[in-house]
Every structure is written in C-alpha cells, then in structure tokens.
Short mmCIF file of C-alpha atoms in Angstrom, two decimals:
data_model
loop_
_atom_site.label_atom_id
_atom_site.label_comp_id
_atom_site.label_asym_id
_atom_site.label_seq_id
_atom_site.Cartn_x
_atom_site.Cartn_y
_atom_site.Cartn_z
CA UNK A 1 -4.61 9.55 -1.69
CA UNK A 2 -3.90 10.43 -5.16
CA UNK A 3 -5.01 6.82 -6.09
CA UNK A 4 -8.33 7.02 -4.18
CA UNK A 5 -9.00 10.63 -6.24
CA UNK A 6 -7.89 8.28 -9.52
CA UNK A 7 -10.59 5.48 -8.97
CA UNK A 8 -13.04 7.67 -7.53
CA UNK A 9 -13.00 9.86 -10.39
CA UNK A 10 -13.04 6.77 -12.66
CA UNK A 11 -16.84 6.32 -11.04
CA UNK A 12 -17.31 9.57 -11.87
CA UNK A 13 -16.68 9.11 -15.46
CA UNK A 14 -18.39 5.93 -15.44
CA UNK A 15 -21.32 7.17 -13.93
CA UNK A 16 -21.59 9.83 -17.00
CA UNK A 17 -20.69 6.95 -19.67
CA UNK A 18 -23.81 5.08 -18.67
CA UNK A 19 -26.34 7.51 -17.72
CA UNK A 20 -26.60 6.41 -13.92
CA UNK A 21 -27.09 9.40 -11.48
CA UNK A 22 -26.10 9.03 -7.78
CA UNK A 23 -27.31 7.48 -5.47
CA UNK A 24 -27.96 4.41 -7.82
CA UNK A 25 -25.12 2.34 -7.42
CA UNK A 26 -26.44 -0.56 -10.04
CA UNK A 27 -26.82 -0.26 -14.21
CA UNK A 28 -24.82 -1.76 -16.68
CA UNK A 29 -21.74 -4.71 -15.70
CA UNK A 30 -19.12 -2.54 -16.96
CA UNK A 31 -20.37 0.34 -14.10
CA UNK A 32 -21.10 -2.28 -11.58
CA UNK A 33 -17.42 -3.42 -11.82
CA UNK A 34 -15.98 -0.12 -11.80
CA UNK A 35 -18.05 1.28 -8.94
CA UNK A 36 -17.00 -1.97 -7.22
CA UNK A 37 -13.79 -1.95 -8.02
CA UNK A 38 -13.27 1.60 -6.60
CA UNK A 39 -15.64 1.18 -3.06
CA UNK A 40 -13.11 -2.13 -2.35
CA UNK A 41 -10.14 -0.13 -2.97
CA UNK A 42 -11.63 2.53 -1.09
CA UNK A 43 -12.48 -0.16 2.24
CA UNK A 44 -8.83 -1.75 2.05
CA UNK A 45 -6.84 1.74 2.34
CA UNK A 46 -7.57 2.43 6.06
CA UNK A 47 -5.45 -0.71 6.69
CA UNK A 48 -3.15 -0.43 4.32
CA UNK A 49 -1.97 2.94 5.76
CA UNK A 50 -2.04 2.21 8.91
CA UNK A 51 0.72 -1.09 8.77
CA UNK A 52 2.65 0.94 6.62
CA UNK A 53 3.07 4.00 9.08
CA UNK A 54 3.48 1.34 12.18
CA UNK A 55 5.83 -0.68 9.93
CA UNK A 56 7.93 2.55 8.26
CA UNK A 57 7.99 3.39 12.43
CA UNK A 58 8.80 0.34 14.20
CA UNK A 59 10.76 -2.05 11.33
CA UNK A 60 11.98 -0.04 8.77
CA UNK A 61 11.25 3.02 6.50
CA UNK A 62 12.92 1.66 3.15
CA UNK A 63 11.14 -2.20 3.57
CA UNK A 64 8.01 -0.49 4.47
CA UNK A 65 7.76 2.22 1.66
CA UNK A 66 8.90 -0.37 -0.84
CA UNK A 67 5.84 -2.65 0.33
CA UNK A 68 4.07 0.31 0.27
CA UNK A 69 4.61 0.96 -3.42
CA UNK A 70 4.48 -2.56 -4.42
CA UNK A 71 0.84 -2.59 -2.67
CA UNK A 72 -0.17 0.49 -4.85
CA UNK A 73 0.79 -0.82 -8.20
CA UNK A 74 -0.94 -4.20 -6.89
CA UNK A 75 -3.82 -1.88 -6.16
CA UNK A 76 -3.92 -0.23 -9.49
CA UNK A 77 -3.68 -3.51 -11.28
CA UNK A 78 -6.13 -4.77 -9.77
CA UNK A 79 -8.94 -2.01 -10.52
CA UNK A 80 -8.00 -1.96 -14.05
CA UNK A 81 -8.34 -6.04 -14.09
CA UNK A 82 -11.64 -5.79 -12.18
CA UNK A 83 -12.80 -2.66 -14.55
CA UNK A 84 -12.00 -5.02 -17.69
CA UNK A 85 -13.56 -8.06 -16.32
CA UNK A 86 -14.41 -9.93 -12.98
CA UNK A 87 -11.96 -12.41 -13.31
CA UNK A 88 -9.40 -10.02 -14.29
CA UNK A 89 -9.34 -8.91 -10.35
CA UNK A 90 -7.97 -12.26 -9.26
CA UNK A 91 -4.00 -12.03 -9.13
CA UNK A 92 -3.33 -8.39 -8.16
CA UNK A 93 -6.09 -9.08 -5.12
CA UNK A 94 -4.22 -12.09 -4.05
CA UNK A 95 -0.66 -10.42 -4.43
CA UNK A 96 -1.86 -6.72 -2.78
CA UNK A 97 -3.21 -9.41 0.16
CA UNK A 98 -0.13 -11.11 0.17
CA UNK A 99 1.57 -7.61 0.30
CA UNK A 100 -0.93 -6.48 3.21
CA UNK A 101 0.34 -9.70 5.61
CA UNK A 102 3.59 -8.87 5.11
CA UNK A 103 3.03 -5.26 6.51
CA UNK A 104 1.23 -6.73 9.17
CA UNK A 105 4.32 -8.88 9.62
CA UNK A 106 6.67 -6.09 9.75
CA UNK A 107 4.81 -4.19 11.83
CA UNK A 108 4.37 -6.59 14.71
CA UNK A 109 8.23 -7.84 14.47
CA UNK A 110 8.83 -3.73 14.94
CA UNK A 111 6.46 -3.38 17.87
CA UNK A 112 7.80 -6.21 19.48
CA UNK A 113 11.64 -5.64 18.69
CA UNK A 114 10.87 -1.92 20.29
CA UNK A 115 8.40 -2.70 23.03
CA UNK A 116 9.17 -6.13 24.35
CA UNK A 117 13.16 -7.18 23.58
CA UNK A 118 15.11 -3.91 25.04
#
C-alpha cells in the first residue's frame, strides 16, 4: 500500500511540476509517463495481492513473501524506468510479469496440494 501512496503521490507532484489540474490526465511526456506509470501499477496490484495471500496460504509463507518483495522492487524499478523514459519500463515489466506467473504457479500447486492430493 505504501508503494501505491509513493506513485500516487509522485502524480501528485507531477501534476504541480507541469501545471495540469485534475481531471486532465494529458500535458507534457514527462507527466504522461508518470501518470501512466502510476495508473498501471495501480491496475496490476489487485492481482498481485491476491496470489500472494493464496500462495503465502496454500504453498508457503517464506517463497511467497520473498516473491512478494522481489515483485515490489520489480515494481518500483519499473515506475522509475517508465518515469525516465518509455523504454526504460521494459525489463522490470517483463521480470515483475515473470514474478506474477510464478505466484500464480505457487498458488495453484498450494490449492491443489491442499484441496485435491489429501
């Protein structure tokens, strides 16, 4: 949560750099990426919680909050690419997906190890 407050805030900021008053969501490149940057973060989170509580649950606590943390920094670097340039989005969005499939991953082996093998 702390992370959505960071990059929402971020807007904020951004949105008083450049002179662009809500609801406009369009101006300079540099606010375009940021206010991007922030509403994909923002669209992502609902899933990324969600594996991690069924995978912390069902697989394991210390695989799932490590994934967990390695998605946030992911995360992170990836706003500050996207906020620097487009391009600079790339690897952190393909390693935080990466990190998201592997959730998913954990999460089904733990639902089926607890549901469907006892």
């Amino acid at each position: 949560v702390l992370f959505l407050a960071y990059f929402a805030l971020q807007v904020v900021y951004a949105r008083r750099k450049y002179k662009i008053s809500p609801p406009e969501t369009t101006g300079r490149p540099e606010f375009e990426r940021i206010f991007r940057a922030q509403a994909n973060c923002s669209e992502y989170f609902p899933i990324f919680i969600s594996l991690l509580w069924v995978a912390g649950i069902f697989f394991h606590q210390s695989v799932a909050a490590v994934c967990g943390l390695l998605y946030l920094y992911t995360r992170f670097k990836y706003f500050q690419g996207y906020t620097a340039a487009a391009q600079g989005r790339l690897g952190p969005l393909y390693a935080s997906a990466w990190l998201l499939w592997l959730l998913l991953g954990l999460a089904v082996a733990g639902l089926l190890a607890h549901f469907v093998l006892p």
